[in-house]
Amino acid sequence: MPPRLRASLPCLTAVALFALALPPAPATAEPTATSDTPLALTPPMGWNNWAHYLCDIDEAKVVANADALVRTGLAAKGYDTVTVDDCWMRGSRDARGDLVTDTAKFPHGMAWLGEYLHAKGLKFGIYEDAGSVTCEKYPGSGAPAGGGADHYAQDARLFASWKVDYVKMDGCNLWVPPGQTKERAYRDAYHSVAAALRDSGRDMVLSASAPAYFQQGEWGGSDWHKVLGWVGETGQLWREGKDIKVYQPAAPATSRWSSVMGNYGYNRWLGRYAGPGNWNDPDFLIAGAPGLTAAESRSQVGLWAMMAAPFILSSEVSRLTPAGLDALGNADLIALDQDPMGRQGAVVSSNATFEVLARPLANGDRAVAVLNRSGATRNISVPLADIGLDSCTVDAKDLWTGKRTEVSDSLTGRLAAHDTAVWRLSPRGCDEAVPTGQIVGDGAKCADGANTTGVGAVVMAGCTAAADQRWTLGPDASLRLAGECLSAGENGLVELADCAPGEPGQSWTHRRDGALVEAVSELCLTAPAAAATPDAPAERLRLTECGDHRVDQAWALPV
């Protein structure tokens, strides 16, 4: 059953973009093909075979799942792009250098499959690899190991002739020329892919997998952040990290929940890169498929919607559970995911048990979600002041039950294990919501103002959802905690001090690369190195010279 929660919230109101000196630079405009029509202005939706079938894919399975999308009504709700993943081709190219469809698997060929899907009102997606061979060792589009000509343009023209609408471009086995960095090789390759698609004569959305080949843990390393900075110049969406756990036919009951949480974990901090035409992709939706409970399925749909993530199923559509189908087909959750503002939600507060997220929406509404990470049903209570809404009234719609409640104090209720509640809040005469929540940095730790290292000191600590980690972003470009402002102090330290509008040292700009830059010194807020021992005293945050995508200078802020 969906979570039955009573909402009592203060005013969530019109979206507050980052209230810093300048909001983060908008995501790079997406590339277009021949028509100059912007592509993927909302997150793509559809189906892909990989997380359920792996290489055991053929024409009959693709057609059956496409038919099921139509029959269940999911296609009409937006799940309209059907993508064939790896293993669809033969092991070598033909005499002209073209890719060759494996007709034992796809007897009618790919052009026919595209026609079939288009006749159903669906779009056609296909897989290739920017390297010399795909992850499963079929011919890739990239240059061979050791150098030579690539096939980017040739393959793009072939896909265009098949009326392909969407290309998933993986990144296995990409050759790195001597003297060149891996990051530069991927950058050149994916820009070449994008150019080839633009020149192909057909608009094709590009799903780029480049960042996934640089991920190092949840917060990532310098090269990962560099790739995230440029990948939006090439594709409309990108896989930035680890794959979702695949279905195991021999052990269908194997839980996949930890994989959902892992992918949510690395994606939740990257909202600064998302916007119309550019989408962070934490991988497939497996809601309703084996390995997730009904509550876990709701959580994945709810969290992906809060993050404006692509809604791409990877399952056997005809065998989705009724609860999974209800979650996936929930019109309110789909509308949340597809909100035209395209602003990814951010974490308001987090600890080992609960996580609260907020997302500004195009019409001035605001979405709020509460995740219960624990294995037990829990009472929840989220004061509206904690999510930036003070002294106002909102109409709160529970997006699972459809129930509407007039709210002016707190969100309260009872939430099942691994479930996520989601509300859409419509303000009534409220002031604009104040971005409120955690400032998260290196190691997914929180900037914390309660400590014993000195009056006004700010340190890094594990995230607790406590008031000493609840920051607000002021309209004067300030960062505030408990009525005081983050300020440039002596000897490069930062501190909490009385707010003095217009005075130097309290104005901050959040750059698209995640850096928080103090306006006067033009230095960057820098997280301390991890403590050598668990009981070592916490080191204070400092201002240092801004570096090139330094992970200790990247920050995720509330929205």
Coordinates of C-alpha atoms in Angstrom, one line a residue:
M1 CA 0.0 0.0 0.0
P2 CA 1.2 3.6 -0.6
P3 CA 2.4 5.5 2.5
R4 CA -0.6 7.1 4.2
L5 CA 0.8 10.3 5.6
R6 CA -0.9 13.5 6.9
A7 CA 0.9 16.6 5.6
S8 CA 1.1 19.6 7.7
L9 CA 3.5 22.0 6.1
P10 CA 4.2 25.7 6.0
C11 CA 4.5 27.5 2.9
L12 CA 6.4 26.0 0.0
T13 CA 6.3 28.6 -2.5
A14 CA 7.7 29.7 -5.8
V15 CA 11.0 28.3 -6.6
A16 CA 14.0 30.0 -5.3
L17 CA 16.9 29.5 -7.6
F18 CA 20.2 29.5 -5.8
A19 CA 20.1 32.8 -3.8
L20 CA 23.7 33.4 -4.2
A21 CA 25.4 36.2 -6.0
L22 CA 24.9 34.4 -9.3
P23 CA 23.1 31.1 -9.6
P24 CA 25.1 28.2 -11.0
A25 CA 25.7 28.6 -14.7
P26 CA 22.9 26.9 -16.6
A27 CA 23.7 23.5 -18.0
T28 CA 25.4 23.7 -21.4
A29 CA 22.9 23.8 -24.3
E30 CA 22.3 20.5 -25.7
P31 CA 23.7 19.7 -29.2
T32 CA 21.2 19.5 -32.0
A33 CA 21.3 17.7 -35.4
T34 CA 20.1 19.2 -38.6
S35 CA 16.9 20.8 -37.5
D36 CA 18.3 23.0 -34.7
T37 CA 15.4 21.8 -32.6
P38 CA 16.4 21.4 -29.0
L39 CA 16.4 17.8 -27.9
A40 CA 15.3 16.1 -24.7
L41 CA 14.0 19.3 -23.0
T42 CA 12.5 16.9 -20.3
P43 CA 14.1 13.7 -19.1
P44 CA 13.8 10.9 -21.7
M45 CA 11.4 8.0 -20.9
G46 CA 11.2 4.5 -22.3
W47 CA 12.6 1.0 -22.0
N48 CA 16.0 -0.8 -22.4
N49 CA 16.6 -4.5 -22.2
W50 CA 20.0 -4.5 -20.4
A51 CA 19.2 -4.8 -16.7
H52 CA 16.8 -7.7 -17.3
Y53 CA 18.0 -9.6 -20.3
L54 CA 21.7 -8.6 -20.7
C55 CA 22.8 -10.2 -24.0
D56 CA 19.8 -12.6 -24.2
I57 CA 18.0 -10.2 -26.5
D58 CA 16.2 -10.6 -29.8
E59 CA 13.5 -9.2 -32.0
A60 CA 10.7 -11.1 -30.3
K61 CA 11.6 -9.8 -26.9
V62 CA 11.9 -6.2 -28.0
V63 CA 8.6 -6.4 -29.9
A64 CA 6.9 -8.1 -26.9
N65 CA 8.1 -5.3 -24.5
A66 CA 7.2 -2.6 -26.9
D67 CA 3.7 -4.1 -27.3
A68 CA 3.4 -4.3 -23.5
L69 CA 4.3 -0.6 -23.1
V70 CA 1.4 0.2 -25.4
R71 CA -1.0 -2.3 -23.8
T72 CA -0.3 -1.2 -20.2
G73 CA -0.8 2.4 -21.1
L74 CA 2.8 3.2 -20.1
A75 CA 3.7 4.4 -23.6
A76 CA 0.8 6.8 -23.6
K77 CA 2.1 8.2 -20.3
G78 CA 5.5 9.0 -21.9
Y79 CA 7.5 5.7 -21.8
D80 CA 8.0 5.9 -25.5
T81 CA 11.6 5.2 -26.5
V82 CA 12.5 1.5 -26.9
T83 CA 16.3 0.9 -26.9
V84 CA 18.2 -2.2 -27.9
D85 CA 21.4 -2.5 -25.9
D86 CA 24.6 -4.4 -26.6
C87 CA 24.8 -7.7 -28.5
W88 CA 22.5 -6.9 -31.3
M89 CA 25.2 -7.1 -34.0
R90 CA 27.5 -9.6 -35.6
G91 CA 31.1 -9.9 -34.5
S92 CA 32.6 -8.0 -37.4
R93 CA 31.7 -5.3 -39.9
D94 CA 30.9 -5.9 -43.6
A95 CA 33.2 -5.2 -46.5
R96 CA 32.0 -1.6 -46.6
G97 CA 32.8 -1.2 -42.9
D98 CA 29.2 -1.1 -41.8
L99 CA 27.8 -2.7 -38.7
V100 CA 25.9 -5.8 -39.4
T101 CA 22.7 -6.8 -37.6
D102 CA 22.7 -10.4 -36.2
T103 CA 19.8 -11.7 -38.2
A104 CA 19.6 -14.8 -36.1
K105 CA 18.4 -12.5 -33.3
F106 CA 16.7 -9.8 -35.4
P107 CA 15.5 -11.6 -38.6
H108 CA 13.8 -8.6 -40.0
G109 CA 16.7 -6.2 -39.4
M110 CA 17.0 -2.9 -37.6
A111 CA 15.3 -0.7 -40.2
W112 CA 12.2 -2.9 -40.0
L113 CA 12.3 -2.7 -36.2
G114 CA 12.4 1.0 -36.3
E115 CA 9.4 1.0 -38.6
Y116 CA 7.5 -1.3 -36.3
L117 CA 8.2 0.9 -33.3
H118 CA 7.3 4.1 -35.1
A119 CA 4.0 2.5 -36.3
K120 CA 3.2 1.9 -32.6
G121 CA 3.9 5.6 -31.8
L122 CA 7.2 4.7 -30.2
K123 CA 10.8 5.9 -30.8
F124 CA 13.7 3.7 -31.7
G125 CA 16.9 3.6 -29.6
I126 CA 20.1 1.6 -30.3
Y127 CA 23.4 0.9 -28.5
E128 CA 27.0 1.5 -29.6
D129 CA 30.3 2.1 -27.9
A130 CA 32.8 5.0 -28.3
G131 CA 35.6 2.5 -28.0
S132 CA 37.1 0.0 -30.4
V133 CA 34.7 -2.8 -29.2
T134 CA 31.6 -2.8 -27.1
C135 CA 31.6 -4.0 -23.5
E136 CA 30.6 -7.4 -24.8
K137 CA 33.3 -7.4 -27.5
Y138 CA 31.2 -6.5 -30.6
P139 CA 32.4 -3.9 -33.0
G140 CA 32.6 -0.4 -31.5
S141 CA 32.6 2.9 -33.3
G142 CA 35.9 4.2 -32.0
A143 CA 39.4 3.9 -33.3
P144 CA 41.2 0.5 -32.9
A145 CA 43.7 0.0 -30.2
G146 CA 47.0 1.5 -31.4
G147 CA 45.3 4.1 -33.6
G148 CA 43.5 4.3 -36.9
A149 CA 40.2 5.5 -38.4
D150 CA 37.1 5.6 -36.3
H151 CA 33.5 4.9 -37.5
Y152 CA 31.6 7.6 -35.7
A153 CA 30.3 9.3 -38.9
Q154 CA 29.7 6.1 -40.7
D155 CA 27.7 4.6 -37.9
A156 CA 25.7 7.8 -37.3
R157 CA 24.7 7.8 -41.0
L158 CA 23.7 4.1 -40.7
F159 CA 21.6 4.8 -37.6
A160 CA 20.0 7.7 -39.4
S161 CA 19.1 5.4 -42.3
W162 CA 17.4 3.1 -39.8
K163 CA 15.4 6.0 -38.4
V164 CA 17.0 5.8 -35.0
D165 CA 15.8 8.4 -32.5
Y166 CA 18.1 7.7 -29.6
V167 CA 21.7 6.5 -29.3
K168 CA 23.2 5.0 -26.1
M169 CA 26.9 5.4 -26.5
D170 CA 28.9 3.4 -24.0
G171 CA 32.6 3.9 -23.2
C172 CA 34.3 0.5 -22.9
N173 CA 37.6 -0.2 -24.6
L174 CA 38.3 3.4 -25.7
W175 CA 41.9 3.8 -26.9
V176 CA 44.0 6.4 -25.2
P177 CA 46.8 7.7 -27.5
P178 CA 50.3 7.9 -26.0
G179 CA 50.9 11.2 -24.3
Q180 CA 47.2 11.9 -23.8
T181 CA 45.2 11.6 -20.6
K182 CA 42.3 9.3 -20.4
E183 CA 40.0 12.3 -19.7
R184 CA 41.2 14.0 -22.8
A185 CA 40.7 10.9 -24.9
Y186 CA 37.1 10.5 -23.8
R187 CA 36.5 14.2 -24.3
D188 CA 37.7 14.0 -27.9
A189 CA 35.8 10.8 -28.6
Y190 CA 32.4 12.0 -27.3
H191 CA 32.7 15.3 -29.0
S192 CA 33.3 13.4 -32.2
V193 CA 30.3 11.2 -31.6
A194 CA 28.1 14.3 -31.0
A195 CA 29.4 16.0 -34.2
A196 CA 28.7 12.8 -36.2
L197 CA 25.1 12.6 -34.9
R198 CA 24.6 16.3 -35.7
D199 CA 25.8 15.8 -39.2
S200 CA 23.9 12.6 -39.8
G201 CA 20.8 14.2 -41.3
R202 CA 18.5 13.1 -38.4
D203 CA 17.9 14.3 -34.9
M204 CA 19.1 11.6 -32.4
V205 CA 19.2 12.0 -28.6
L206 CA 22.6 11.0 -27.3
S207 CA 23.0 9.1 -24.0
A208 CA 26.7 9.5 -23.2
S209 CA 28.4 7.1 -20.7
A210 CA 31.7 8.9 -20.4
P211 CA 31.4 9.9 -16.7
A212 CA 30.7 6.3 -15.6
Y213 CA 34.3 5.4 -16.6
F214 CA 35.8 7.9 -14.1
Q215 CA 33.6 7.4 -11.0
Q216 CA 35.5 6.8 -7.8
G217 CA 33.1 6.4 -5.0
E218 CA 30.1 8.5 -4.2
W219 CA 31.9 11.9 -4.3
G220 CA 34.2 11.0 -7.1
G221 CA 37.7 12.2 -8.1
S222 CA 39.0 15.2 -10.0
D223 CA 38.7 13.6 -13.5
W224 CA 35.1 12.5 -12.8
H225 CA 34.2 16.1 -12.0
K226 CA 36.0 17.3 -15.1
V227 CA 34.0 14.9 -17.3
L228 CA 30.8 15.9 -15.7
G229 CA 31.7 19.5 -16.6
W230 CA 31.9 18.9 -20.4
V231 CA 29.7 15.9 -21.1
G232 CA 26.6 18.1 -21.5
E233 CA 28.3 19.6 -24.5
T234 CA 28.0 16.2 -26.2
G235 CA 24.9 14.4 -24.9
Q236 CA 21.5 15.2 -23.6
L237 CA 21.8 12.7 -20.8
W238 CA 24.7 10.8 -19.3
R239 CA 25.4 7.8 -17.1
E240 CA 27.6 9.1 -14.4
G241 CA 28.3 6.1 -12.3
K242 CA 27.8 2.4 -11.5
D243 CA 25.2 0.3 -13.2
I244 CA 22.0 -0.7 -11.5
K245 CA 22.1 -4.4 -10.3
V246 CA 20.9 -6.7 -13.0
Y247 CA 18.1 -9.3 -12.7
Q248 CA 19.3 -12.8 -11.8
P249 CA 17.0 -15.5 -13.3
A250 CA 18.6 -18.2 -11.2
A251 CA 18.0 -16.2 -8.0
P252 CA 15.1 -13.8 -8.8
A253 CA 14.4 -12.9 -5.2
T254 CA 17.9 -11.4 -4.7
S255 CA 17.4 -7.9 -3.3
R256 CA 18.5 -5.0 -5.6
W257 CA 17.7 -2.3 -3.0
S258 CA 21.3 -1.5 -2.1
S259 CA 22.0 -0.9 -5.8
V260 CA 19.1 1.6 -6.0
M261 CA 20.4 3.4 -2.9
G262 CA 24.0 3.4 -4.3
N263 CA 23.0 5.0 -7.6
Y264 CA 20.7 7.5 -5.8
G265 CA 23.7 8.2 -3.5
Y266 CA 26.1 9.4 -6.2
N267 CA 23.4 11.2 -8.3
R268 CA 21.9 13.3 -5.5
W269 CA 24.8 15.8 -5.3
L270 CA 25.0 16.6 -9.0
G271 CA 22.0 18.9 -9.5
R272 CA 24.1 21.8 -10.7
Y273 CA 24.6 20.0 -14.1
A274 CA 20.9 19.3 -14.8
G275 CA 18.5 21.4 -16.8
P276 CA 16.4 21.2 -20.0
G277 CA 18.4 19.2 -22.5
N278 CA 21.0 18.0 -20.0
W279 CA 20.1 15.2 -17.5
N280 CA 22.0 13.2 -14.9
D281 CA 21.1 9.5 -15.4
P282 CA 21.5 7.2 -12.3
D283 CA 20.5 4.3 -14.6
F284 CA 17.4 2.2 -15.2
L285 CA 14.1 2.0 -13.3
I286 CA 13.6 -1.5 -12.0
A287 CA 10.5 -0.7 -10.0
G288 CA 8.0 -3.5 -10.2
A289 CA 10.6 -6.0 -11.3
P290 CA 12.1 -8.8 -9.1
G291 CA 14.4 -7.7 -6.4
L292 CA 12.4 -4.7 -5.0
T293 CA 9.5 -4.7 -2.7
A294 CA 6.4 -2.5 -3.4
A295 CA 7.8 0.2 -1.0
E296 CA 11.2 0.0 -2.6
S297 CA 9.7 0.4 -6.1
R298 CA 7.8 3.5 -4.9
S299 CA 11.0 4.8 -3.5
Q300 CA 12.9 4.4 -6.7
V301 CA 10.2 6.1 -8.8
G302 CA 9.8 8.9 -6.2
L303 CA 13.5 9.6 -5.8
W304 CA 14.2 9.5 -9.6
A305 CA 11.3 11.9 -10.1
M306 CA 12.8 14.3 -7.4
M307 CA 16.1 14.2 -9.2
A308 CA 14.6 14.8 -12.7
A309 CA 16.2 11.6 -13.8
P310 CA 15.4 9.7 -17.0
F311 CA 12.5 7.3 -16.6
I312 CA 13.9 4.3 -18.6
L313 CA 12.6 0.9 -17.5
S314 CA 14.7 -2.2 -17.8
S315 CA 12.4 -5.1 -17.0
E316 CA 10.0 -7.6 -18.6
V317 CA 7.1 -5.1 -18.9
S318 CA 4.3 -7.8 -19.1
R319 CA 5.4 -9.2 -15.7
L320 CA 5.7 -6.0 -13.7
T321 CA 3.9 -6.2 -10.4
P322 CA 0.6 -4.3 -10.1
A323 CA 2.2 -2.1 -7.4
G324 CA 5.1 -1.4 -9.7
L325 CA 2.9 -0.5 -12.6
D326 CA 0.9 1.8 -10.3
A327 CA 4.1 3.6 -9.3
L328 CA 5.6 3.8 -12.7
G329 CA 2.3 4.9 -14.2
N330 CA 1.5 7.5 -11.5
A331 CA 0.6 10.6 -13.5
D332 CA 1.6 13.0 -10.7
L333 CA 5.1 11.4 -10.3
I334 CA 5.6 11.5 -14.1
A335 CA 4.6 15.2 -14.1
L336 CA 7.1 15.8 -11.3
D337 CA 9.8 14.1 -13.2
Q338 CA 9.0 15.9 -16.4
D339 CA 8.6 19.4 -14.9
P340 CA 9.6 21.9 -17.6
M341 CA 11.8 23.9 -15.2
G342 CA 14.1 20.9 -15.2
R343 CA 15.6 21.7 -11.8
Q344 CA 17.0 18.7 -10.0
G345 CA 15.9 18.4 -6.4
A346 CA 18.5 18.7 -3.5
V347 CA 18.9 17.1 -0.1
V348 CA 17.5 19.2 2.7
S349 CA 18.7 16.9 5.5
S350 CA 20.1 13.4 5.8
N351 CA 21.1 10.9 8.4
A352 CA 21.2 7.1 8.7
T353 CA 17.4 6.8 9.0
F354 CA 15.8 9.6 7.0
E355 CA 16.5 11.8 4.0
V356 CA 14.4 14.8 3.1
L357 CA 14.6 16.4 -0.4
A358 CA 13.1 19.5 -2.0
R359 CA 12.6 20.4 -5.6
P360 CA 11.4 23.8 -7.1
L361 CA 8.8 23.5 -9.9
A362 CA 8.0 25.6 -12.9
N363 CA 4.6 26.9 -11.7
G364 CA 5.9 28.0 -8.3
D365 CA 5.0 24.7 -6.6
R366 CA 7.6 22.8 -4.6
A367 CA 8.0 19.1 -4.2
V368 CA 9.1 17.5 -1.0
A369 CA 10.1 13.8 -0.4
V370 CA 11.0 11.9 2.7
L371 CA 12.9 8.6 2.3
N372 CA 12.9 6.0 5.2
R373 CA 16.2 4.3 4.8
S374 CA 15.6 2.0 7.8
G375 CA 14.2 -1.5 7.9
A376 CA 11.2 -0.5 10.1
T377 CA 8.1 1.6 9.9
R378 CA 8.8 5.0 11.3
N379 CA 7.0 8.2 12.4
I380 CA 8.1 11.2 10.5
S381 CA 7.9 14.9 11.3
V382 CA 9.4 17.6 9.1
P383 CA 8.9 21.1 10.3
L384 CA 8.2 23.4 7.5
A385 CA 10.8 25.9 8.7
D386 CA 13.4 23.2 8.1
I387 CA 12.6 23.2 4.4
G388 CA 12.6 27.0 4.0
L389 CA 8.9 27.6 4.5
D390 CA 7.8 30.0 7.3
S391 CA 4.5 31.5 8.3
C392 CA 2.4 30.5 5.3
T393 CA -0.2 27.9 4.2
V394 CA 0.1 25.5 1.4
D395 CA -2.1 22.9 -0.3
A396 CA -0.2 19.7 0.0
K397 CA -1.0 16.8 -2.3
D398 CA 0.2 13.3 -1.4
L399 CA 1.3 12.1 -4.8
W400 CA 0.8 8.5 -4.0
T401 CA -2.7 8.7 -2.6
G402 CA -3.9 11.9 -4.3
K403 CA -5.1 13.2 -1.0
R404 CA -5.0 17.0 -0.5
T405 CA -4.5 18.7 2.9
E406 CA -4.2 22.3 3.9
V407 CA -0.9 22.6 5.8
S408 CA 0.7 25.3 7.9
D409 CA 3.0 23.5 10.4
S410 CA 4.7 20.2 9.7
L411 CA 4.7 17.2 7.5
T412 CA 3.9 14.3 9.8
G413 CA 2.9 10.7 9.4
R414 CA 4.1 7.1 9.4
L415 CA 6.3 5.7 6.7
A416 CA 7.0 2.1 5.9
A417 CA 10.5 0.6 5.7
H418 CA 12.4 1.7 2.6
D419 CA 9.4 3.7 1.4
T420 CA 9.4 7.3 0.2
A421 CA 6.6 9.9 0.6
V422 CA 6.3 12.6 -2.0
W423 CA 4.2 15.8 -1.8
R424 CA 3.5 18.6 -4.2
L425 CA 3.0 21.8 -2.3
S426 CA 1.1 24.8 -3.8
P427 CA 1.6 28.0 -1.8
R428 CA -1.2 30.4 -0.9
G429 CA 0.1 33.9 -0.6
C430 CA 3.5 32.9 0.8
D431 CA 6.8 34.5 0.5
E432 CA 9.3 32.8 -1.8
A433 CA 10.8 29.7 -0.3
V434 CA 14.2 30.1 1.1
P435 CA 16.7 27.5 0.0
T436 CA 17.4 25.6 3.2
G437 CA 19.4 22.5 4.0
Q438 CA 22.8 20.9 4.1
I439 CA 26.0 22.2 2.5
V440 CA 27.7 18.9 1.5
G441 CA 31.3 18.5 0.4
D442 CA 34.1 16.0 0.0
G443 CA 33.3 12.6 1.3
A444 CA 29.5 13.4 1.3
K445 CA 30.0 15.2 4.7
C446 CA 28.3 18.3 5.9
A447 CA 29.5 21.7 6.8
D448 CA 28.8 21.9 10.5
G449 CA 28.7 24.9 12.8
A450 CA 28.5 23.2 16.2
N451 CA 32.0 22.1 17.5
T452 CA 34.6 22.6 20.1
T453 CA 37.4 23.9 17.9
G454 CA 36.7 27.6 18.4
V455 CA 34.0 30.2 18.6
G456 CA 32.4 30.5 15.2
A457 CA 34.4 27.7 13.7
V458 CA 33.0 25.6 10.9
V459 CA 34.1 22.0 10.4
M460 CA 33.2 19.0 8.3
A461 CA 31.2 16.3 10.0
G462 CA 29.0 13.3 9.2
C463 CA 25.5 14.5 8.2
T464 CA 23.1 14.3 11.1
A465 CA 20.0 16.4 9.9
A466 CA 20.6 18.5 13.0
A467 CA 20.1 22.3 13.2
D468 CA 23.9 22.9 13.3
Q469 CA 23.9 21.7 9.6
R470 CA 20.8 23.6 8.4
W471 CA 22.1 26.5 6.2
T472 CA 20.0 29.0 4.3
L473 CA 21.1 30.9 1.1
G474 CA 20.4 34.6 1.5
P475 CA 19.3 36.9 -1.3
D476 CA 22.4 38.9 -0.6
A477 CA 24.6 36.0 -1.6
S478 CA 25.2 35.0 2.0
L479 CA 25.4 31.5 3.5
R480 CA 23.6 31.6 6.9
L481 CA 23.5 29.3 9.9
A482 CA 21.5 30.1 13.0
G483 CA 21.3 33.7 12.1
E484 CA 25.1 34.1 11.5
C485 CA 26.9 34.3 8.2
L486 CA 29.7 32.3 6.8
S487 CA 32.6 34.7 6.6
A488 CA 36.2 35.0 5.6
G489 CA 38.3 35.0 8.8
E490 CA 41.9 35.3 9.7
N491 CA 44.7 33.1 8.4
G492 CA 42.6 31.7 5.6
L493 CA 40.0 30.2 8.0
V494 CA 36.2 30.7 7.6
E495 CA 34.0 31.3 10.5
L496 CA 30.4 32.2 11.5
A497 CA 30.1 35.9 12.3
D498 CA 27.4 38.5 12.6
C499 CA 25.8 39.2 9.2
A500 CA 26.8 42.6 7.9
P501 CA 25.2 43.1 4.4
G502 CA 27.5 44.8 2.0
E503 CA 30.6 44.1 4.1
P504 CA 33.4 42.1 2.5
G505 CA 33.9 38.4 3.2
Q506 CA 30.3 37.3 3.3
S507 CA 29.4 37.1 -0.4
W508 CA 29.6 33.7 -2.1
T509 CA 29.2 32.5 -5.7
H510 CA 28.4 28.9 -6.5
R511 CA 30.0 27.9 -9.8
R512 CA 28.8 25.2 -12.1
D513 CA 31.8 23.1 -11.2
G514 CA 30.6 23.1 -7.5
A515 CA 33.2 25.6 -6.2
L516 CA 32.0 28.2 -3.6
V517 CA 34.0 31.3 -4.3
E518 CA 34.3 34.2 -1.8
A519 CA 33.8 37.4 -3.7
V520 CA 36.6 39.7 -2.4
S521 CA 39.5 37.2 -2.2
E522 CA 38.3 35.0 -5.1
L523 CA 39.4 32.1 -3.1
C524 CA 37.5 28.8 -2.8
L525 CA 35.9 27.2 0.2
T526 CA 38.0 24.1 0.9
A527 CA 37.2 21.0 2.9
P528 CA 39.9 19.7 5.3
A529 CA 41.6 16.4 4.7
A530 CA 40.0 13.4 6.3
A531 CA 41.1 12.9 10.0
A532 CA 43.9 10.4 10.5
T533 CA 42.0 8.7 13.3
P534 CA 38.3 8.7 14.2
D535 CA 38.9 10.5 17.5
A536 CA 41.1 13.2 16.0
P537 CA 39.8 16.8 16.4
A538 CA 38.0 18.1 13.4
E539 CA 39.9 20.6 11.2
R540 CA 38.2 23.8 10.2
L541 CA 37.1 24.8 6.7
R542 CA 39.5 27.2 4.9
L543 CA 39.8 29.5 1.9
T544 CA 42.5 28.4 -0.6
E545 CA 43.4 29.1 -4.2
C546 CA 40.8 27.6 -6.5
G547 CA 42.1 24.5 -8.3
D548 CA 41.0 22.6 -11.4
H549 CA 38.0 20.5 -10.4
R550 CA 39.3 19.8 -6.9
V551 CA 37.0 17.4 -5.1
D552 CA 37.7 19.2 -1.8
Q553 CA 36.4 22.4 -3.4
A554 CA 33.1 21.0 -4.8
W555 CA 29.9 21.6 -2.9
A556 CA 26.3 20.7 -3.2
L557 CA 23.9 23.3 -1.9
P558 CA 20.1 23.4 -1.1
V559 CA 17.6 24.7 -3.7

